[in-house]
Each structure stands twice: as C-alpha cells, then as structure tokens.
Coordinates of C-alpha atoms in Angstrom, one line a residue:
X84 CA 0.0 -0.1 0.0
X85 CA 1.4 3.4 -0.8
X86 CA 1.8 6.4 1.4
X87 CA 1.4 10.0 0.7
X88 CA 3.6 12.7 2.2
X89 CA 0.8 13.2 4.9
X90 CA 1.8 9.8 6.3
X91 CA 5.6 10.4 7.1
X92 CA 7.9 7.4 7.6
X93 CA 8.6 6.7 11.2
X94 CA 11.9 4.9 12.0
X95 CA 11.4 2.9 15.3
X96 CA 14.9 2.0 17.0
X97 CA 15.1 -0.9 19.2
X98 CA 18.4 -1.8 20.9
X99 CA 18.4 -5.5 21.7
X100 CA 20.7 -7.3 24.1
X101 CA 19.8 -10.9 25.4
X102 CA 16.1 -10.3 25.4
X103 CA 14.8 -13.6 23.9
X104 CA 12.0 -13.8 26.2
X105 CA 10.4 -10.5 25.3
X106 CA 11.9 -9.2 22.0
X107 CA 9.3 -10.8 19.6
X108 CA 6.3 -9.5 21.4
X109 CA 8.0 -6.1 21.7
X110 CA 8.7 -5.9 17.9
X111 CA 5.3 -7.2 17.1
X112 CA 3.7 -4.5 19.2
X113 CA 5.2 -1.9 16.8
X114 CA 4.6 -3.9 13.5
X115 CA 1.0 -4.2 14.5
X116 CA 0.6 -0.4 15.0
X117 CA -2.5 1.3 13.5
X118 CA 0.1 3.6 12.0
X119 CA 1.7 1.3 9.4
X120 CA 4.2 3.5 7.6
X121 CA 7.1 2.3 9.7
X122 CA 10.5 0.8 9.5
X123 CA 11.7 -1.1 12.7
X124 CA 15.4 -1.0 13.2
X125 CA 16.6 -3.6 15.6
X126 CA 20.3 -3.1 16.7
X127 CA 21.6 -6.2 18.4
X128 CA 24.4 -5.6 20.6
X129 CA 26.0 -9.0 20.4
X130 CA 23.5 -10.9 22.2
X131 CA 24.6 -14.3 23.6
X132 CA 21.0 -15.8 23.6
X133 CA 18.5 -16.5 20.8
X134 CA 17.4 -12.9 20.3
X135 CA 18.7 -12.6 16.7
X136 CA 17.4 -16.0 15.7
X137 CA 13.9 -15.1 16.9
X138 CA 14.0 -11.8 15.2
X139 CA 15.1 -13.3 11.9
X140 CA 12.0 -15.6 12.0
X141 CA 9.7 -12.5 12.0
X142 CA 8.7 -12.1 8.3
X143 CA 7.9 -8.4 7.7
X144 CA 9.8 -6.3 5.2
X145 CA 9.7 -3.3 7.5
X146 CA 11.9 -5.0 10.0
X147 CA 15.6 -4.4 9.7
X148 CA 18.1 -6.2 11.9
X149 CA 21.7 -4.8 12.4
X150 CA 24.2 -6.9 14.5
X151 CA 27.1 -4.9 16.1
X152 CA 30.5 -6.3 15.5
X153 CA 31.1 -6.2 19.4
X154 CA 29.2 -5.2 22.4
X155 CA 29.3 -1.5 22.7
X156 CA 26.4 -0.5 24.9
X157 CA 23.0 1.2 24.5
X158 CA 24.5 4.6 23.3
X159 CA 26.3 3.1 20.3
X160 CA 23.3 1.0 19.5
X161 CA 21.0 4.0 19.5
X162 CA 23.5 6.2 17.5
X163 CA 23.8 3.5 14.9
X164 CA 20.0 3.1 14.7
X165 CA 19.7 6.9 14.1
X166 CA 22.5 6.8 11.4
X167 CA 20.5 3.9 9.5
X168 CA 17.1 5.6 9.9
X169 CA 15.3 6.7 6.9
X170 CA 12.1 8.4 8.5
X171 CA 11.1 11.9 9.1
X172 CA 10.4 10.9 12.8
X173 CA 12.5 8.6 15.0
X174 CA 10.6 6.6 17.6
X175 CA 12.2 4.9 20.5
X176 CA 11.1 1.4 21.9
X177 CA 12.8 -1.0 24.2
X178 CA 13.0 -4.7 23.5
X179 CA 11.1 -5.8 26.6
X180 CA 8.2 -3.3 26.6
X181 CA 4.9 -3.3 24.8
X182 CA 3.4 -0.3 22.8
X183 CA -0.2 0.0 22.6
X184 CA -1.6 -0.4 19.1
X185 CA -2.5 3.3 18.6
X186 CA 0.7 4.7 20.3
X187 CA 2.5 5.9 17.1
X188 CA -0.6 7.2 15.5
X189 CA -1.4 9.3 18.7
X190 CA 2.2 10.7 18.7
X191 CA 2.4 11.6 15.1
X192 CA -1.0 13.4 15.5
X193 CA 0.2 15.3 18.6
X194 CA 3.3 16.4 16.7
X195 CA 1.4 17.4 13.6
X196 CA -1.1 19.4 15.7
X197 CA 1.8 21.0 17.8
X198 CA 4.5 22.1 15.3
X199 CA 6.4 23.8 18.1
X200 CA 6.9 20.5 19.9
X201 CA 10.2 18.7 18.9
X202 CA 10.0 15.6 21.1
X203 CA 6.9 13.7 22.1
X204 CA 6.6 11.3 25.0
X205 CA 3.6 9.4 26.5
X206 CA 2.5 8.2 29.9
X207 CA 3.4 4.6 30.8
X208 CA 1.8 1.6 32.7
X209 CA 4.3 -0.3 34.7
X210 CA 4.1 -4.1 34.5
X211 CA 6.1 -7.0 35.8
X212 CA 7.9 -10.0 34.2
X213 CA 4.6 -11.9 34.1
X214 CA 2.7 -9.2 32.4
X215 CA 0.7 -8.1 35.4
X216 CA 0.0 -4.3 35.8
X217 CA 2.2 -2.8 38.5
X218 CA 1.0 0.8 38.8
X219 CA 2.2 4.1 37.4
X220 CA 5.3 6.2 37.5
X221 CA 4.3 9.3 39.7
X222 CA 6.8 11.7 38.1
X223 CA 5.5 10.7 34.7
X224 CA 1.8 11.3 35.6
X225 CA 2.6 14.7 37.2
X226 CA 4.4 16.2 34.4
X227 CA 2.7 16.5 31.2
X228 CA 3.0 20.1 29.9
X229 CA 6.3 21.3 28.2
X230 CA 6.6 23.8 31.0
X231 CA 6.3 21.2 33.7
X232 CA 8.6 18.9 32.0
X233 CA 11.3 21.4 31.4
X234 CA 11.1 22.7 35.1
X235 CA 11.1 19.1 36.5
X236 CA 14.0 17.8 34.4
X237 CA 16.3 20.2 36.1
X238 CA 15.8 18.1 39.3
X239 CA 14.9 14.6 38.0
X240 CA 13.9 12.7 35.0
X241 CA 10.1 12.5 34.1
X242 CA 10.3 11.1 30.6
X243 CA 10.2 7.3 29.9
X244 CA 12.8 6.8 27.2
X245 CA 11.1 4.1 25.2
X246 CA 7.9 6.2 24.7
X247 CA 9.6 9.1 22.8
X248 CA 9.2 10.1 19.2
X249 CA 11.6 12.7 17.9
X250 CA 11.6 15.0 14.8
X251 CA 14.6 13.8 13.1
X252 CA 16.0 17.3 12.8
X253 CA 16.6 17.3 16.5
X254 CA 19.6 14.9 15.9
X255 CA 21.2 17.5 13.7
X256 CA 22.0 19.4 16.9
X257 CA 22.2 16.9 19.7
X258 CA 22.7 13.2 20.2
X259 CA 23.2 10.6 22.8
X260 CA 26.6 10.9 24.7
X261 CA 28.7 8.1 26.1
X262 CA 29.4 10.6 28.9
X263 CA 26.0 10.1 30.2
X264 CA 26.3 6.4 30.6
X265 CA 23.4 4.9 32.7
X266 CA 21.4 8.3 32.3
X267 CA 21.8 8.7 28.6
X268 CA 18.2 9.5 28.3
X269 CA 18.0 12.2 31.1
X270 CA 21.2 13.8 29.6
X271 CA 19.6 13.9 26.1
X272 CA 16.5 15.7 27.6
X273 CA 18.7 18.3 29.4
X274 CA 20.7 18.8 26.2
X275 CA 17.4 19.2 24.3
X276 CA 16.3 21.9 26.6
X277 CA 19.6 23.6 26.5
X278 CA 19.2 23.9 22.7
X279 CA 15.6 25.2 23.3
X280 CA 13.9 22.1 21.9
X281 CA 10.4 21.7 23.3
X282 CA 9.5 18.4 24.8
X283 CA 5.7 17.5 25.1
X284 CA 3.8 14.5 26.2
X285 CA 0.6 12.7 25.2
X286 CA -1.1 12.6 28.6
X287 CA -2.4 9.1 28.4
X288 CA -0.6 5.7 28.9
X289 CA 0.5 4.3 25.6
X290 CA 3.2 1.9 26.6
X291 CA 3.6 -0.9 29.1
X292 CA 7.0 -0.4 30.7
X293 CA 8.4 -3.6 32.0
X294 CA 9.9 -3.5 35.5
X295 CA 12.6 -6.1 36.3
X296 CA 13.6 -7.1 39.8
X297 CA 17.1 -5.9 38.9
X298 CA 15.9 -2.6 37.5
X299 CA 18.1 0.3 38.6
X300 CA 14.9 2.1 39.9
X301 CA 14.3 -0.8 42.3
X302 CA 17.8 -1.3 43.6
X303 CA 18.3 1.9 45.6
X304 CA 16.9 3.6 48.6
X305 CA 16.0 7.3 48.5
X306 CA 19.5 8.3 49.7
X307 CA 21.4 6.5 47.0
X308 CA 18.9 7.7 44.3
X309 CA 19.4 11.3 45.5
X310 CA 23.2 10.8 45.5
X311 CA 23.0 9.2 41.9
X312 CA 21.1 12.3 40.7
X313 CA 23.8 14.6 42.2
X314 CA 26.6 12.5 40.5
X315 CA 24.8 12.7 37.2
X316 CA 24.2 16.4 37.3
X317 CA 28.0 16.8 38.0
X318 CA 28.8 14.5 35.1
X319 CA 26.4 16.5 32.8
X320 CA 27.9 19.9 33.7
X321 CA 31.5 18.5 33.6
X322 CA 30.7 17.4 29.9
X323 CA 29.1 20.7 29.1
X324 CA 32.2 22.7 30.3
X325 CA 34.4 20.3 28.4
X326 CA 32.8 21.2 25.1
X327 CA 32.2 24.7 26.0
X328 CA 28.5 24.3 25.7
X329 CA 27.2 25.8 28.9
X330 CA 23.7 27.4 28.3
X331 CA 21.5 29.5 30.3
X332 CA 19.3 26.4 31.0
X333 CA 22.6 24.6 32.2
X334 CA 23.2 27.3 34.8
X335 CA 19.8 26.4 36.3
X336 CA 21.1 22.8 36.6
X337 CA 24.3 24.1 38.3
X338 CA 22.2 26.1 40.8
X339 CA 20.0 22.9 41.5
X340 CA 23.2 20.9 41.9
X341 CA 24.7 23.2 44.6
X342 CA 21.2 23.2 46.3
X343 CA 21.1 19.4 46.2
X344 CA 24.6 19.2 47.8
X345 CA 23.7 21.7 50.6
X346 CA 20.3 19.9 51.3
X347 CA 21.5 16.3 50.9
X348 CA 22.3 15.7 54.6
X349 CA 19.1 17.3 55.8
X350 CA 16.9 15.4 53.2
X351 CA 18.4 12.1 54.3
X352 CA 17.8 12.8 57.9
X353 CA 14.2 13.7 57.2
X354 CA 13.5 10.5 55.2
X355 CA 15.0 8.4 57.9
X356 CA 12.7 10.0 60.5
X357 CA 9.7 9.6 58.3
X358 CA 10.6 5.8 57.7
X359 CA 11.2 5.5 61.4
X360 CA 7.8 7.0 62.3
X361 CA 5.9 4.7 59.8
X362 CA 7.3 1.7 61.6

C-alpha cells in the first residue's frame, strides 16, 4: 500500500541485548501499530542468547536487523540506529516493553497538531515479568506540559525513554553521549532543553513499561537515588564545560546541583525520620 507525504515514515529504533524472552512481542507490538508507515530497526548488541534467531523469524519487510560487531552498549546502538534511519520521525522502543496499538498514530497526530513540539513522550503503565500491571510512575503522571517537563527535568527525569518520538531534525544538533552512561536519556532531555527544543507529552498511557527485579529504579533507597542524581548532574555539567556548551538552562542545573549538595544531609535525615515513624 502506498503512502502519501501526509503519512511520513517513522523509524522505530529498538536496541537489543539478550532479550529472547520478550523481543518478539516487543517488535510485534510495533509492527501491529495502526500507523503502518514504519521501519523497525533492531540493533543487536552482540546478544549471547537467541534474540537474533527469533528476530530473523519475523517475516515483515519493515523489520531491519543490524548486528554490532562487538558489544558497545546502548548509546552506540542508538547512535547506529539513528544513522541507519530513513524516517522523518524517529521513535524509541525497548526490547522488553509493549506499545499499545495506537501509540505511534497518537504521537504523530500530536506532533502534527503541535508544530512547536520537537520531542513527544507518553505516559506509561508499569508491569512485571509476568505481564501483570504494577502501577504508574508518579513523576511521569505529574509532568505532562512542556513547562512542567522542562522545570522538573532540572531536578529529576520524568520522561520514559522508550515512549519518545523525535523530529529527526533534533539529531542535527544533539545526540546521545557516552559521557551520560546509565542516564543517557536524562542527559539527552537536558541537552534538548539547553538547545531550546520543546518536549511535550501525550497525557495518556500508551506503553507498558516492564519493571525487572534488577531494574536500577528498584535497587536503591531514597538516599542513593538522590546521590546518583547529584553525581549525574556533576557529570552532565562537566561534559558541558568540556565542550564549552554551557547554556542559560545549564546554569539552572548548576544552581540545582549546589542546592542538592547543601540539602542532601538534611533530606536524608528527614527521610530516615519519616521511615522510622512509619514503623
């Protein structure tokens, strides 16, 4: 079936590493979208399980499989996917999540109706390894407007990475950075704001986000999560100083970092007191 200029090609990039239990359902959730003018680019980062074999069994000409020559991590996989993409829009997806059938259509509609928005996310529903719904991400639900998102990102991430659709033109100015390892998504959102790109959100859940027992978000107490945020902001600002890219927005992050450092001991003490009183 042909497509007009009114149905732009969307390149969906899915990094894959040892996800044989989930990757087929993840990819199929994209191939079965109501918006069909897609290419699905799976970048396998040298999986040691059957992920590639299972992908190769999917018979859909829109699916393209690229195998890295060595394990290089998610930033390299995403960068390669963007390099290979042909679409006017670039969508993200993880190899263990599920997109709802109308996800891409909703996001393309949103971007076409809001030409000032450069990056479009959605809300998520958390679910476990067995496919059971496991609640919502509070920071995601509370921050939906561009203004709320931009303000909150100074303090913490509120964008679910696998939900995002970009205008491809964004990557003419910014890209994923190895320096932001383990927080490459948060770093990209901050870089986007520093370049005055606008991030919006479809305020409805359009993706099931799988939470693993080993997920980073589950491993840490409030104190270590807070400390990780401080470390990331320091890493982010160090990178911007290194490349002489410090912007007005980045100065707000510097102020927030200094405030975090000053408040850290008091916040930890308060949380310990609250936990003590709960018990």
